[in-house]
Amino acid sequence: MLNMIKRFLEMLFPWKNNTDSRNRAKSRLKLIIAHDRASINSDMLKAMREEILDVVARYVEVDREEMEFSLSNDQRMTSLTANLPIRQVKRLSELKENLTENSAFDLQDIEIVETERGPEEANA
Amino acid sequence: MSRIIVVTSGKGGVGKTTTTSNLGAALAKHNRSVALVDADFGLRNLDLLLGLEERVVYTAIDVLAGECRLAQALVKDKRIKGLVLLPAAQNRNKESVQPEQMKKIATALAKGYDYILIDCPAGIELGFRNAISAAEEALIVTTPEVAAVRDADRVIGLLEAEGVNKISLIVNRVKPLMVEENKMMSVEDVLELLGVPLIGVVPDDEKVIVATNRGEPLVLGEYESVPAQAYSNIARRLEGEKVPFLDLMANQGNIFSRLRRMFGG
């Protein structure tokens, strides 16, 4: 009897049983389709991520724990999204040092504004 | 001006052949001449779904080998005017035909028929390339399931790469009650993922199986049914008519789910 009442209640209030497999399917597909379309395998994506991070790390300090790196797609367009939280912008002297190591850049052409505060403080 | 349309999906078992047979019959009902081409060599089934299996004499292979004329190989559907089938060979495999040969057949058929519907085999190998070789348009059949949607996306990419740009989507076997309970992806979800225009939504219905048992396309059946209506609407949309999509939730579910809907649950 108790069981019957329980089933009746579940029929009336389906949100009690947590079965949202629909959105699970959708989010899994979003990811896999983006990968299929870009025909980038996870090794390639990993290598690309490391290289991009190397470049970014010359200028700013990235929070590696919090960063996100993903492929997504919208209306048959695939895009690469990198969300890299910045911990600290590098000091001018550090930056110059890094840049001289890389001969591809001409220091004369790059204008650098030195900031004293990190981004967190700037927001506060 | 005749139209050569390939019905494809990537994944097997999502309803390509059922769709081809019903659309062919629906278009013929609209007084169009239609040639259905079974491109699934070695695993032909279109003849069976149309109930024409006993009348197959020659196949596409015989035409290509010069053993008969194209017109001799065509099986006329006696139930409805203007519908013919070009059967695939059952005793050969998919490698026995080349894309150029399929193109020749389809182009020859285009001279005599308004619509050439090509039933594509599952997969993306030679059989698929044969089936799409002559196509100017494609109908993608998918179901709201992860494997079917993923494969559909892959096939859409391949079609676009081959220059078939007029691509429309048919979402098959939708279970509206499951969608309502968030247990199945909705048509909108699938559309958002695949990004190609929708041309039809077909509900999951036992009548589809019964019709295939009988070898009679649903749209030729005596009784009106929701899936038959859905196929008939796709045919009208192909003809350029603006037809609203069916409300699959109407008359669905038990007393509880209806009550729930009433209270906005």
Coordinates of C-alpha atoms in Angstrom, one line a residue:
Chain A
M1 CA 0.0 0.0 0.0
L2 CA 2.8 2.4 1.0
N3 CA 4.6 1.4 -2.2
M4 CA 1.5 2.3 -4.2
I5 CA 1.3 5.7 -2.7
K6 CA 5.0 6.3 -3.3
R7 CA 4.6 5.3 -7.0
F8 CA 1.6 7.6 -7.3
L9 CA 3.6 10.5 -5.9
E10 CA 6.5 9.8 -8.2
M11 CA 4.2 9.9 -11.2
L12 CA 2.8 13.2 -10.1
F13 CA 6.2 14.7 -9.1
P14 CA 8.8 13.2 -11.4
W15 CA 11.5 15.8 -10.4
K16 CA 11.9 13.8 -7.3
N17 CA 13.7 11.0 -9.1
N18 CA 16.9 12.5 -10.5
T19 CA 17.1 11.1 -14.0
D20 CA 18.3 13.9 -16.3
S21 CA 20.0 11.7 -18.8
R22 CA 18.9 14.1 -21.5
N23 CA 21.3 16.9 -20.6
R24 CA 24.0 14.4 -19.9
A25 CA 23.7 13.1 -23.5
K26 CA 23.7 16.6 -24.8
S27 CA 26.8 17.8 -23.0
R28 CA 28.7 14.6 -23.9
L29 CA 27.8 15.0 -27.5
K30 CA 28.8 18.7 -27.6
L31 CA 32.3 17.7 -26.6
I32 CA 32.7 14.7 -28.8
I33 CA 31.3 16.4 -31.9
A34 CA 33.6 19.3 -31.5
H35 CA 36.6 16.9 -31.3
D36 CA 35.3 14.9 -34.3
R37 CA 34.9 18.0 -36.4
A38 CA 38.3 19.4 -35.6
S39 CA 39.8 16.0 -36.0
I40 CA 42.1 16.7 -33.2
N41 CA 42.9 13.9 -30.9
S42 CA 43.5 14.4 -27.2
D43 CA 47.3 14.1 -27.6
M44 CA 47.4 16.8 -30.2
L45 CA 45.2 19.0 -28.0
K46 CA 47.4 18.4 -25.0
A47 CA 50.6 19.3 -27.0
M48 CA 48.8 22.4 -28.3
R49 CA 47.8 23.4 -24.8
E50 CA 51.3 23.1 -23.5
E51 CA 52.7 25.3 -26.4
I52 CA 50.1 28.0 -25.9
L53 CA 50.7 28.0 -22.2
D54 CA 54.4 28.4 -22.8
V55 CA 53.8 31.5 -24.8
V56 CA 51.3 32.9 -22.4
A57 CA 53.6 32.1 -19.4
R58 CA 56.2 34.5 -20.8
Y59 CA 54.0 37.4 -20.1
V60 CA 51.7 36.4 -17.2
E61 CA 51.5 33.8 -14.5
V62 CA 48.6 31.5 -15.2
D63 CA 46.7 29.6 -12.6
R64 CA 47.2 26.0 -14.0
E65 CA 44.7 24.5 -11.5
E66 CA 41.8 26.7 -12.6
M67 CA 42.4 27.0 -16.3
E68 CA 40.1 25.5 -18.9
F69 CA 40.9 24.5 -22.4
S70 CA 38.2 23.2 -24.6
L71 CA 36.8 22.8 -28.1
S72 CA 33.2 23.8 -28.7
N73 CA 30.9 24.3 -31.6
D74 CA 28.1 26.4 -32.7
Q75 CA 26.2 26.2 -35.9
R76 CA 28.8 24.0 -37.6
M77 CA 31.7 26.3 -36.5
T78 CA 34.2 24.8 -34.2
S79 CA 36.2 27.0 -31.9
L80 CA 38.9 26.6 -29.4
T81 CA 38.3 28.2 -26.0
A82 CA 41.0 28.8 -23.5
N83 CA 40.1 30.2 -20.2
L84 CA 43.4 31.1 -18.4
P85 CA 43.0 32.8 -15.1
I86 CA 45.9 35.2 -14.6
R87 CA 47.5 35.2 -11.2
Q88 CA 50.0 37.9 -11.8
V89 CA 51.4 40.0 -14.6
K90 CA 55.1 39.7 -15.0
R91 CA 57.4 42.6 -14.1
L92 CA 58.9 44.6 -16.9
S93 CA 62.5 43.4 -16.2
E94 CA 61.4 39.7 -16.2
L95 CA 59.5 40.3 -19.4
K96 CA 62.5 41.8 -21.1
E97 CA 64.6 39.0 -20.0
N98 CA 62.2 36.5 -21.4
L99 CA 61.8 38.4 -24.7
T100 CA 65.6 38.6 -25.3
E101 CA 65.7 34.9 -25.1
N102 CA 63.3 34.8 -28.0
S103 CA 65.0 36.4 -30.9
A104 CA 61.8 36.5 -33.0
F105 CA 60.7 39.6 -31.3
D106 CA 62.1 43.0 -31.8
L107 CA 62.1 44.7 -28.4
Q108 CA 61.9 48.2 -30.0
D109 CA 58.5 47.5 -31.4
I110 CA 56.9 46.3 -28.2
E111 CA 55.5 48.9 -25.9
I112 CA 55.2 47.6 -22.3
V113 CA 53.3 49.3 -19.6
E114 CA 54.5 48.2 -16.1
T115 CA 51.7 47.5 -13.6
E116 CA 52.3 47.5 -9.9
R117 CA 49.2 45.6 -9.0
G118 CA 48.0 42.1 -9.7
P119 CA 44.6 41.7 -11.4
E120 CA 42.9 40.6 -8.2
E121 CA 43.8 43.8 -6.4
A122 CA 42.8 45.8 -9.5
N123 CA 39.3 44.4 -9.3
A124 CA 38.9 45.1 -5.6
Chain B
M1 CA 13.9 19.4 -63.2
S2 CA 14.4 16.2 -61.3
R3 CA 16.0 16.0 -57.9
I4 CA 18.5 13.3 -56.8
I5 CA 18.4 12.9 -53.0
V6 CA 20.4 10.5 -50.9
V7 CA 18.9 9.3 -47.6
T8 CA 21.8 8.6 -45.2
S9 CA 22.7 8.4 -41.5
G10 CA 26.1 6.9 -40.8
K11 CA 24.8 4.7 -38.1
G12 CA 22.7 1.6 -39.1
G13 CA 19.2 0.8 -37.9
V14 CA 18.0 4.4 -37.4
G15 CA 15.3 4.1 -40.1
K16 CA 16.9 5.1 -43.5
T17 CA 15.1 2.4 -45.5
T18 CA 11.8 3.0 -43.8
T19 CA 12.1 6.7 -44.5
T20 CA 13.0 6.1 -48.1
S21 CA 10.1 3.8 -48.7
N22 CA 7.6 6.1 -47.0
L23 CA 8.9 9.3 -48.6
G24 CA 8.8 7.6 -52.0
A25 CA 5.2 6.5 -51.6
A26 CA 4.2 9.9 -50.2
L27 CA 5.8 11.8 -53.1
A28 CA 4.1 9.4 -55.6
K29 CA 0.8 10.2 -53.8
H30 CA 1.5 13.8 -54.6
N31 CA 1.5 12.8 -58.3
R32 CA 5.2 12.9 -58.6
S33 CA 7.2 10.2 -60.4
V34 CA 9.7 8.6 -58.1
A35 CA 12.5 6.1 -58.6
L36 CA 13.8 4.5 -55.4
V37 CA 17.4 3.2 -55.7
D38 CA 18.6 0.7 -53.2
A39 CA 22.3 1.4 -52.8
D40 CA 22.9 -1.2 -50.1
F41 CA 24.5 -3.9 -52.2
G42 CA 24.8 -7.2 -50.4
L43 CA 22.3 -6.2 -47.7
R44 CA 19.3 -5.0 -49.7
N45 CA 16.1 -4.4 -47.8
L46 CA 14.2 -1.7 -49.6
D47 CA 12.4 -4.3 -51.8
L48 CA 11.2 -6.0 -48.6
L49 CA 9.9 -2.9 -46.9
L50 CA 8.0 -2.0 -50.1
G51 CA 6.6 -5.6 -50.4
L52 CA 8.2 -5.9 -53.8
E53 CA 10.7 -8.7 -53.0
E54 CA 9.0 -11.3 -55.0
R55 CA 8.9 -9.2 -58.2
V56 CA 12.6 -8.5 -58.4
V57 CA 14.1 -9.9 -61.6
Y58 CA 17.1 -7.8 -62.5
T59 CA 19.2 -5.6 -60.3
A60 CA 21.5 -2.6 -60.7
I61 CA 24.4 -4.9 -61.2
D62 CA 22.7 -6.5 -64.2
V63 CA 22.1 -3.1 -65.7
L64 CA 25.8 -2.2 -65.2
A65 CA 26.9 -5.5 -66.7
G66 CA 24.7 -4.8 -69.8
E67 CA 22.6 -7.9 -69.2
C68 CA 19.4 -5.8 -69.2
R69 CA 18.1 -2.3 -69.9
L70 CA 17.6 0.1 -67.0
A71 CA 13.8 0.1 -67.6
Q72 CA 13.7 -3.7 -67.4
A73 CA 15.3 -3.7 -63.9
L74 CA 12.8 -1.2 -62.5
V75 CA 10.0 -2.9 -60.4
K76 CA 6.8 -0.9 -60.6
D77 CA 4.7 -0.6 -57.4
K78 CA 1.2 -1.6 -58.5
R79 CA -0.5 0.1 -55.5
I80 CA 0.4 3.5 -56.5
K81 CA 1.2 5.2 -59.9
G82 CA 4.6 6.6 -60.5
L83 CA 6.6 4.7 -57.9
V84 CA 9.4 2.3 -59.1
L85 CA 12.3 0.5 -57.4
L86 CA 15.7 -0.2 -58.7
P87 CA 16.9 -3.2 -56.5
A88 CA 20.4 -3.7 -55.4
A89 CA 22.1 -7.1 -55.9
Q90 CA 21.9 -9.4 -52.9
N91 CA 24.6 -11.8 -54.0
R92 CA 27.4 -9.2 -54.4
N93 CA 29.1 -7.1 -51.9
K94 CA 29.4 -3.4 -51.6
E95 CA 32.8 -3.3 -53.5
S96 CA 31.2 -4.6 -56.7
V97 CA 30.1 -1.1 -57.7
Q98 CA 32.0 2.1 -58.2
P99 CA 30.9 5.7 -57.5
E100 CA 31.1 6.6 -61.3
Q101 CA 28.7 3.7 -62.1
M102 CA 26.2 4.7 -59.5
K103 CA 26.3 8.2 -60.9
K104 CA 25.6 6.9 -64.4
I105 CA 22.5 5.0 -63.2
A106 CA 21.1 7.9 -61.2
T107 CA 21.7 10.4 -64.0
A108 CA 19.9 8.1 -66.4
L109 CA 17.0 7.7 -64.0
A110 CA 16.8 11.5 -63.6
K111 CA 15.7 11.8 -67.2
G112 CA 12.5 9.9 -66.5
Y113 CA 11.6 10.7 -62.9
D114 CA 10.9 13.8 -60.8
Y115 CA 12.6 12.3 -57.7
I116 CA 15.5 9.9 -57.4
L117 CA 15.7 8.7 -53.8
I118 CA 18.8 6.8 -53.0
D119 CA 18.8 4.5 -49.9
C120 CA 22.3 4.7 -48.6
P121 CA 24.0 1.8 -46.7
A122 CA 25.2 2.3 -43.1
G123 CA 28.9 3.3 -42.7
I124 CA 31.1 5.8 -44.5
E125 CA 33.1 3.4 -46.8
L126 CA 32.7 2.7 -50.5
G127 CA 28.9 1.9 -50.2
F128 CA 28.4 5.4 -48.8
R129 CA 30.5 7.0 -51.4
N130 CA 28.6 5.2 -54.1
A131 CA 25.3 6.3 -52.7
I132 CA 26.3 10.0 -52.5
S133 CA 28.2 10.2 -55.8
A134 CA 25.2 11.5 -57.8
A135 CA 23.3 13.2 -55.0
E136 CA 22.6 16.9 -55.1
E137 CA 20.7 16.9 -51.8
A138 CA 20.8 14.8 -48.7
L139 CA 18.3 13.8 -46.0
I140 CA 20.0 12.9 -42.8
V141 CA 18.0 10.4 -40.6
T142 CA 18.9 10.3 -37.0
T143 CA 17.4 9.3 -33.7
P144 CA 17.7 11.2 -30.4
E145 CA 20.5 8.9 -29.2
V146 CA 24.2 9.7 -28.7
A147 CA 25.7 7.2 -31.2
A148 CA 23.2 8.2 -34.0
V149 CA 23.7 11.9 -33.5
R150 CA 27.5 11.6 -33.5
D151 CA 27.5 9.5 -36.6
A152 CA 25.1 11.9 -38.3
D153 CA 27.4 14.8 -37.6
R154 CA 30.3 12.9 -39.1
V155 CA 28.3 12.1 -42.3
I156 CA 27.2 15.8 -42.6
G157 CA 30.8 16.7 -42.5
L158 CA 31.7 14.2 -45.2
L159 CA 28.7 15.4 -47.4
E160 CA 29.8 19.0 -47.1
A161 CA 33.3 18.0 -48.1
E162 CA 31.9 16.3 -51.2
G163 CA 30.0 19.4 -52.1
V164 CA 26.5 18.2 -51.1
N165 CA 25.4 21.4 -49.4
K166 CA 21.6 21.0 -49.4
I167 CA 21.3 18.9 -46.3
S168 CA 18.1 18.5 -44.2
L169 CA 17.5 16.6 -41.0
I170 CA 14.9 14.0 -40.1
V171 CA 14.7 13.1 -36.4
N172 CA 13.2 9.7 -36.1
R173 CA 11.8 7.6 -33.3
V174 CA 11.1 10.5 -30.9
K175 CA 9.5 9.5 -27.7
P176 CA 7.8 12.7 -26.5
L177 CA 7.0 11.4 -23.0
M178 CA 10.7 10.6 -22.4
V179 CA 11.7 14.0 -23.6
E180 CA 9.2 15.6 -21.2
E181 CA 10.8 13.6 -18.4
N182 CA 14.3 14.7 -19.5
K183 CA 15.2 11.1 -20.3
M184 CA 15.7 11.7 -24.0
M185 CA 17.2 14.5 -26.1
S186 CA 14.5 16.7 -27.7
V187 CA 14.4 17.6 -31.4
E188 CA 15.7 21.1 -30.5
D189 CA 18.7 19.5 -28.7
V190 CA 19.6 17.5 -31.8
L191 CA 19.1 20.5 -34.0
E192 CA 21.4 22.6 -31.8
L193 CA 24.1 19.9 -31.9
L194 CA 24.0 19.2 -35.7
G195 CA 23.2 22.7 -37.0
V196 CA 21.4 21.7 -40.2
P197 CA 17.8 22.6 -41.0
L198 CA 15.0 20.3 -39.9
I199 CA 12.6 18.8 -42.5
G200 CA 10.8 16.2 -40.4
V201 CA 10.1 14.7 -37.0
V202 CA 8.8 11.2 -36.8
P203 CA 7.5 9.7 -33.5
D204 CA 8.4 6.3 -32.3
D205 CA 5.4 4.1 -33.1
E206 CA 4.6 0.4 -33.2
K207 CA 2.6 1.0 -36.4
V208 CA 5.9 1.4 -38.2
I209 CA 6.9 -2.1 -37.4
V210 CA 3.5 -3.5 -38.3
A211 CA 3.7 -1.8 -41.7
T212 CA 7.2 -3.2 -42.4
N213 CA 5.9 -6.7 -41.4
R214 CA 3.2 -6.3 -44.1
G215 CA 5.5 -4.8 -46.7
E216 CA 3.3 -1.8 -47.0
P217 CA 4.6 1.8 -46.5
L218 CA 2.6 3.5 -43.8
V219 CA 1.5 6.3 -46.0
L220 CA -0.2 3.8 -48.3
G221 CA -2.1 2.3 -45.4
E222 CA -5.9 2.5 -45.0
Y223 CA -5.8 4.3 -41.6
E224 CA -4.3 7.6 -40.8
S225 CA -1.5 7.4 -38.3
V226 CA 0.8 10.0 -36.8
P227 CA 4.0 8.6 -38.4
A228 CA 2.2 8.4 -41.8
Q229 CA 1.2 12.0 -41.3
A230 CA 4.8 12.9 -40.4
Y231 CA 6.2 11.3 -43.6
S232 CA 3.5 12.9 -45.7
N233 CA 4.5 16.3 -44.2
I234 CA 8.2 15.7 -45.1
A235 CA 7.1 15.0 -48.7
R236 CA 5.2 18.2 -48.8
R237 CA 8.1 20.2 -47.4
L238 CA 10.3 18.7 -50.1
E239 CA 7.8 20.0 -52.6
G240 CA 8.3 23.5 -51.1
E241 CA 5.2 23.7 -49.0
K242 CA 5.4 25.3 -45.5
V243 CA 3.9 22.7 -43.2
P244 CA 4.0 23.2 -39.4
F245 CA 5.7 20.4 -37.4
L246 CA 3.3 18.0 -35.6
D247 CA 2.6 18.4 -31.9
L248 CA 3.8 15.0 -30.7
M249 CA 2.7 15.7 -27.2
A250 CA -1.0 15.8 -28.1
N251 CA -2.8 12.7 -27.0
Q252 CA 0.2 11.4 -25.3
G253 CA 0.6 9.7 -21.9
N254 CA -1.5 8.5 -19.1
I255 CA -3.8 10.4 -16.8
F256 CA -1.0 11.4 -14.5
S257 CA 1.3 12.9 -17.1
R258 CA -1.6 14.8 -18.5
L259 CA -2.6 16.2 -15.1
R260 CA 1.0 17.1 -14.6
R261 CA 1.1 19.0 -17.8
M262 CA -2.2 20.7 -16.9
F263 CA -0.6 22.0 -13.7
G264 CA 2.6 23.0 -15.5
G265 CA 4.7 20.3 -13.8

